[in-house]
JSON list of C-alpha atoms in Angstrom, two decimals:
[
{"chain": "C", "resi": 1, "resn": "MET", "atom": "CA", "xyz": [58.42, 120.79, 76.83]},
{"chain": "C", "resi": 2, "resn": "ASP", "atom": "CA", "xyz": [56.52, 121.33, 80.02]},
{"chain": "C", "resi": 3, "resn": "GLU", "atom": "CA", "xyz": [58.37, 122.21, 83.23]},
{"chain": "C", "resi": 4, "resn": "ALA", "atom": "CA", "xyz": [58.43, 118.59, 84.44]},
{"chain": "C", "resi": 5, "resn": "ASP", "atom": "CA", "xyz": [60.53, 117.65, 81.40]},
{"chain": "C", "resi": 6, "resn": "TRP", "atom": "CA", "xyz": [63.30, 119.98, 82.58]},
{"chain": "C", "resi": 7, "resn": "VAL", "atom": "CA", "xyz": [63.82, 118.25, 85.92]},
{"chain": "C", "resi": 8, "resn": "PRO", "atom": "CA", "xyz": [66.43, 115.47, 85.75]},
{"chain": "C", "resi": 9, "resn": "ASP", "atom": "CA", "xyz": [65.52, 111.91, 86.61]},
{"chain": "C", "resi": 10, "resn": "GLU", "atom": "CA", "xyz": [68.34, 111.79, 89.14]},
{"chain": "C", "resi": 11, "resn": "ILE", "atom": "CA", "xyz": [70.88, 114.22, 90.54]},
{"chain": "C", "resi": 12, "resn": "LEU", "atom": "CA", "xyz": [74.44, 112.93, 90.20]},
{"chain": "C", "resi": 13, "resn": "GLY", "atom": "CA", "xyz": [76.26, 115.70, 92.01]},
{"chain": "C", "resi": 14, "resn": "ASP", "atom": "CA", "xyz": [78.88, 118.30, 91.17]},
{"chain": "C", "resi": 15, "resn": "VAL", "atom": "CA", "xyz": [76.64, 120.92, 92.79]},
{"chain": "C", "resi": 16, "resn": "ARG", "atom": "CA", "xyz": [78.18, 124.40, 92.54]},
{"chain": "C", "resi": 17, "resn": "VAL", "atom": "CA", "xyz": [76.69, 127.55, 94.09]},
{"chain": "C", "resi": 18, "resn": "GLN", "atom": "CA", "xyz": [76.90, 130.88, 92.26]},
{"chain": "C", "resi": 19, "resn": "VAL", "atom": "CA", "xyz": [78.95, 133.49, 94.17]},
{"chain": "C", "resi": 20, "resn": "GLU", "atom": "CA", "xyz": [75.81, 135.52, 94.97]},
{"chain": "C", "resi": 21, "resn": "GLY", "atom": "CA", "xyz": [74.05, 132.34, 96.15]},
{"chain": "C", "resi": 22, "resn": "GLU", "atom": "CA", "xyz": [71.08, 132.92, 93.83]},
{"chain": "C", "resi": 23, "resn": "LYS", "atom": "CA", "xyz": [71.66, 129.93, 91.54]},
{"chain": "C", "resi": 24, "resn": "LEU", "atom": "CA", "xyz": [73.02, 126.39, 91.62]},
{"chain": "C", "resi": 25, "resn": "VAL", "atom": "CA", "xyz": [74.39, 124.35, 88.77]},
{"chain": "C", "resi": 26, "resn": "PHE", "atom": "CA", "xyz": [74.55, 120.57, 89.03]},
{"chain": "C", "resi": 27, "resn": "VAL", "atom": "CA", "xyz": [74.97, 117.43, 86.96]},
{"chain": "C", "resi": 28, "resn": "GLY", "atom": "CA", "xyz": [71.85, 115.30, 86.54]},
{"chain": "C", "resi": 29, "resn": "ILE", "atom": "CA", "xyz": [70.87, 112.28, 84.49]},
{"chain": "C", "resi": 30, "resn": "GLY", "atom": "CA", "xyz": [68.76, 113.26, 81.51]},
{"chain": "C", "resi": 31, "resn": "SER", "atom": "CA", "xyz": [65.78, 111.58, 79.92]},
{"chain": "C", "resi": 32, "resn": "ASP", "atom": "CA", "xyz": [65.64, 108.18, 78.28]},
{"chain": "C", "resi": 33, "resn": "GLU", "atom": "CA", "xyz": [65.55, 109.96, 74.90]},
{"chain": "C", "resi": 34, "resn": "ASP", "atom": "CA", "xyz": [69.34, 110.44, 74.90]},
{"chain": "C", "resi": 35, "resn": "VAL", "atom": "CA", "xyz": [71.57, 108.08, 72.95]},
{"chain": "C", "resi": 36, "resn": "ASP", "atom": "CA", "xyz": [73.52, 105.30, 74.67]},
{"chain": "C", "resi": 37, "resn": "GLY", "atom": "CA", "xyz": [76.29, 106.50, 76.96]},
{"chain": "C", "resi": 38, "resn": "TYR", "atom": "CA", "xyz": [78.03, 105.24, 80.06]},
{"chain": "C", "resi": 39, "resn": "LEU", "atom": "CA", "xyz": [74.70, 105.64, 81.87]},
{"chain": "C", "resi": 40, "resn": "GLY", "atom": "CA", "xyz": [72.99, 103.33, 79.38]},
{"chain": "C", "resi": 41, "resn": "ALA", "atom": "CA", "xyz": [70.35, 105.13, 77.35]},
{"chain": "C", "resi": 42, "resn": "ARG", "atom": "CA", "xyz": [70.66, 108.27, 79.49]},
{"chain": "C", "resi": 43, "resn": "ARG", "atom": "CA", "xyz": [73.25, 111.04, 79.55]},
{"chain": "C", "resi": 44, "resn": "SER", "atom": "CA", "xyz": [74.53, 113.34, 82.28]},
{"chain": "C", "resi": 45, "resn": "HIS", "atom": "CA", "xyz": [73.82, 117.00, 81.58]},
{"chain": "C", "resi": 46, "resn": "LEU", "atom": "CA", "xyz": [74.00, 120.35, 83.38]},
{"chain": "C", "resi": 47, "resn": "TYR", "atom": "CA", "xyz": [70.96, 121.79, 85.13]},
{"chain": "C", "resi": 48, "resn": "LEU", "atom": "CA", "xyz": [70.48, 125.27, 86.58]},
{"chain": "C", "resi": 49, "resn": "HIS", "atom": "CA", "xyz": [68.38, 125.78, 89.72]},
{"chain": "C", "resi": 50, "resn": "GLU", "atom": "CA", "xyz": [67.19, 129.24, 90.74]},
{"chain": "C", "resi": 51, "resn": "VAL", "atom": "CA", "xyz": [66.92, 129.34, 94.52]},
{"chain": "C", "resi": 52, "resn": "ALA", "atom": "CA", "xyz": [64.25, 132.06, 94.87]},
{"chain": "C", "resi": 53, "resn": "SER", "atom": "CA", "xyz": [61.79, 130.63, 92.33]},
{"chain": "C", "resi": 54, "resn": "GLY", "atom": "CA", "xyz": [62.66, 126.96, 92.79]},
{"chain": "C", "resi": 55, "resn": "GLN", "atom": "CA", "xyz": [62.78, 126.58, 88.99]},
{"chain": "C", "resi": 56, "resn": "THR", "atom": "CA", "xyz": [65.17, 124.06, 87.46]},
{"chain": "C", "resi": 57, "resn": "THR", "atom": "CA", "xyz": [66.12, 124.16, 83.77]},
{"chain": "C", "resi": 58, "resn": "GLN", "atom": "CA", "xyz": [68.34, 121.94, 81.66]},
{"chain": "C", "resi": 59, "resn": "LEU", "atom": "CA", "xyz": [71.33, 123.84, 80.25]},
{"chain": "C", "resi": 60, "resn": "THR", "atom": "CA", "xyz": [72.96, 121.18, 78.08]},
{"chain": "C", "resi": 61, "resn": "ALA", "atom": "CA", "xyz": [71.75, 118.28, 75.97]},
{"chain": "C", "resi": 62, "resn": "GLY", "atom": "CA", "xyz": [72.99, 115.95, 73.27]},
{"chain": "C", "resi": 63, "resn": "ALA", "atom": "CA", "xyz": [75.00, 112.82, 72.64]},
{"chain": "C", "resi": 64, "resn": "HIS", "atom": "CA", "xyz": [77.66, 113.52, 75.26]},
{"chain": "C", "resi": 65, "resn": "ASP", "atom": "CA", "xyz": [78.06, 113.60, 79.05]},
{"chain": "C", "resi": 66, "resn": "GLU", "atom": "CA", "xyz": [78.94, 116.66, 81.12]},
{"chain": "C", "resi": 67, "resn": "ALA", "atom": "CA", "xyz": [80.72, 116.98, 84.47]},
{"chain": "C", "resi": 68, "resn": "TYR", "atom": "CA", "xyz": [82.69, 119.32, 86.74]},
{"chain": "C", "resi": 69, "resn": "PRO", "atom": "CA", "xyz": [80.81, 122.61, 86.28]},
{"chain": "C", "resi": 70, "resn": "SER", "atom": "CA", "xyz": [82.36, 125.80, 87.62]},
{"chain": "C", "resi": 71, "resn": "TRP", "atom": "CA", "xyz": [80.99, 129.35, 87.70]},
{"chain": "C", "resi": 72, "resn": "SER", "atom": "CA", "xyz": [82.63, 132.28, 85.92]},
{"chain": "C", "resi": 73, "resn": "PRO", "atom": "CA", "xyz": [83.68, 135.11, 88.28]},
{"chain": "C", "resi": 74, "resn": "ASP", "atom": "CA", "xyz": [80.72, 137.27, 87.12]},
{"chain": "C", "resi": 75, "resn": "GLY", "atom": "CA", "xyz": [78.23, 134.42, 87.67]},
{"chain": "C", "resi": 76, "resn": "GLN", "atom": "CA", "xyz": [76.90, 134.64, 84.11]},
{"chain": "C", "resi": 77, "resn": "SER", "atom": "CA", "xyz": [78.61, 131.59, 82.55]},
{"chain": "C", "resi": 78, "resn": "ILE", "atom": "CA", "xyz": [79.54, 128.05, 83.47]},
{"chain": "C", "resi": 79, "resn": "VAL", "atom": "CA", "xyz": [82.61, 126.18, 82.30]},
{"chain": "C", "resi": 80, "resn": "TYR", "atom": "CA", "xyz": [82.50, 122.37, 82.32]},
{"chain": "C", "resi": 81, "resn": "ALA", "atom": "CA", "xyz": [84.02, 119.18, 80.95]},
{"chain": "C", "resi": 82, "resn": "THR", "atom": "CA", "xyz": [82.21, 117.13, 78.34]},
{"chain": "C", "resi": 83, "resn": "TRP", "atom": "CA", "xyz": [82.83, 113.62, 77.00]},
{"chain": "C", "resi": 84, "resn": "GLN", "atom": "CA", "xyz": [81.72, 111.83, 73.87]},
{"chain": "C", "resi": 85, "resn": "ASP", "atom": "CA", "xyz": [83.27, 108.45, 73.04]},
{"chain": "C", "resi": 86, "resn": "SER", "atom": "CA", "xyz": [83.81, 109.30, 69.38]},
{"chain": "C", "resi": 87, "resn": "ALA", "atom": "CA", "xyz": [85.24, 112.79, 70.00]},
{"chain": "C", "resi": 88, "resn": "TYR", "atom": "CA", "xyz": [86.79, 112.26, 73.45]},
{"chain": "C", "resi": 89, "resn": "GLY", "atom": "CA", "xyz": [86.73, 115.12, 75.94]},
{"chain": "C", "resi": 90, "resn": "ALA", "atom": "CA", "xyz": [86.49, 118.88, 75.71]},
{"chain": "C", "resi": 91, "resn": "ILE", "atom": "CA", "xyz": [86.20, 121.92, 77.94]},
{"chain": "C", "resi": 92, "resn": "ARG", "atom": "CA", "xyz": [83.13, 123.99, 77.09]},
{"chain": "C", "resi": 93, "resn": "THR", "atom": "CA", "xyz": [81.30, 127.05, 78.37]},
{"chain": "C", "resi": 94, "resn": "VAL", "atom": "CA", "xyz": [77.64, 128.09, 78.33]},
{"chain": "C", "resi": 95, "resn": "ARG", "atom": "CA", "xyz": [75.79, 131.16, 79.59]},
{"chain": "C", "resi": 96, "resn": "VAL", "atom": "CA", "xyz": [73.24, 130.66, 82.39]},
{"chain": "C", "resi": 97, "resn": "ASP", "atom": "CA", "xyz": [70.40, 131.25, 79.92]},
{"chain": "C", "resi": 98, "resn": "GLY", "atom": "CA", "xyz": [71.68, 128.31, 77.82]},
{"chain": "C", "resi": 99, "resn": "SER", "atom": "CA", "xyz": [73.01, 130.52, 75.03]},
{"chain": "C", "resi": 100, "resn": "ALA", "atom": "CA", "xyz": [76.49, 131.06, 73.61]},
{"chain": "C", "resi": 101, "resn": "ALA", "atom": "CA", "xyz": [77.69, 127.48, 74.18]},
{"chain": "C", "resi": 102, "resn": "ARG", "atom": "CA", "xyz": [81.18, 127.05, 72.80]},
{"chain": "C", "resi": 103, "resn": "THR", "atom": "CA", "xyz": [84.15, 124.72, 72.97]},
{"chain": "C", "resi": 104, "resn": "LEU", "atom": "CA", "xyz": [87.31, 126.11, 74.62]},
{"chain": "C", "resi": 105, "resn": "THR", "atom": "CA", "xyz": [89.59, 123.08, 74.22]},
{"chain": "C", "resi": 106, "resn": "THR", "atom": "CA", "xyz": [89.44, 119.57, 72.79]},
{"chain": "C", "resi": 107, "resn": "ALA", "atom": "CA", "xyz": [91.34, 116.36, 73.55]}
]
């Protein structure tokens, strides 16, 4: 993917600033390639924006919607809620580099 593919079509909100103020996480609407969700053929996913470089990267993807991100105290991970109609909701976490995604709780 080129860099333009990582920028969401629209920003929904839930903007949260990292404690150090170097990064932002927010919920954006993903590409039309996602499967049908409450946003039609698009899904809401988490995006990370680095203030100094201006670079935005997509942290999450898939057949579910994400919301309510919150930073870990050390600023290295993000916890968030996710929803998929067939599996209901869950609380998940992901590192800021997109690695180590895991489910903490399920509905």
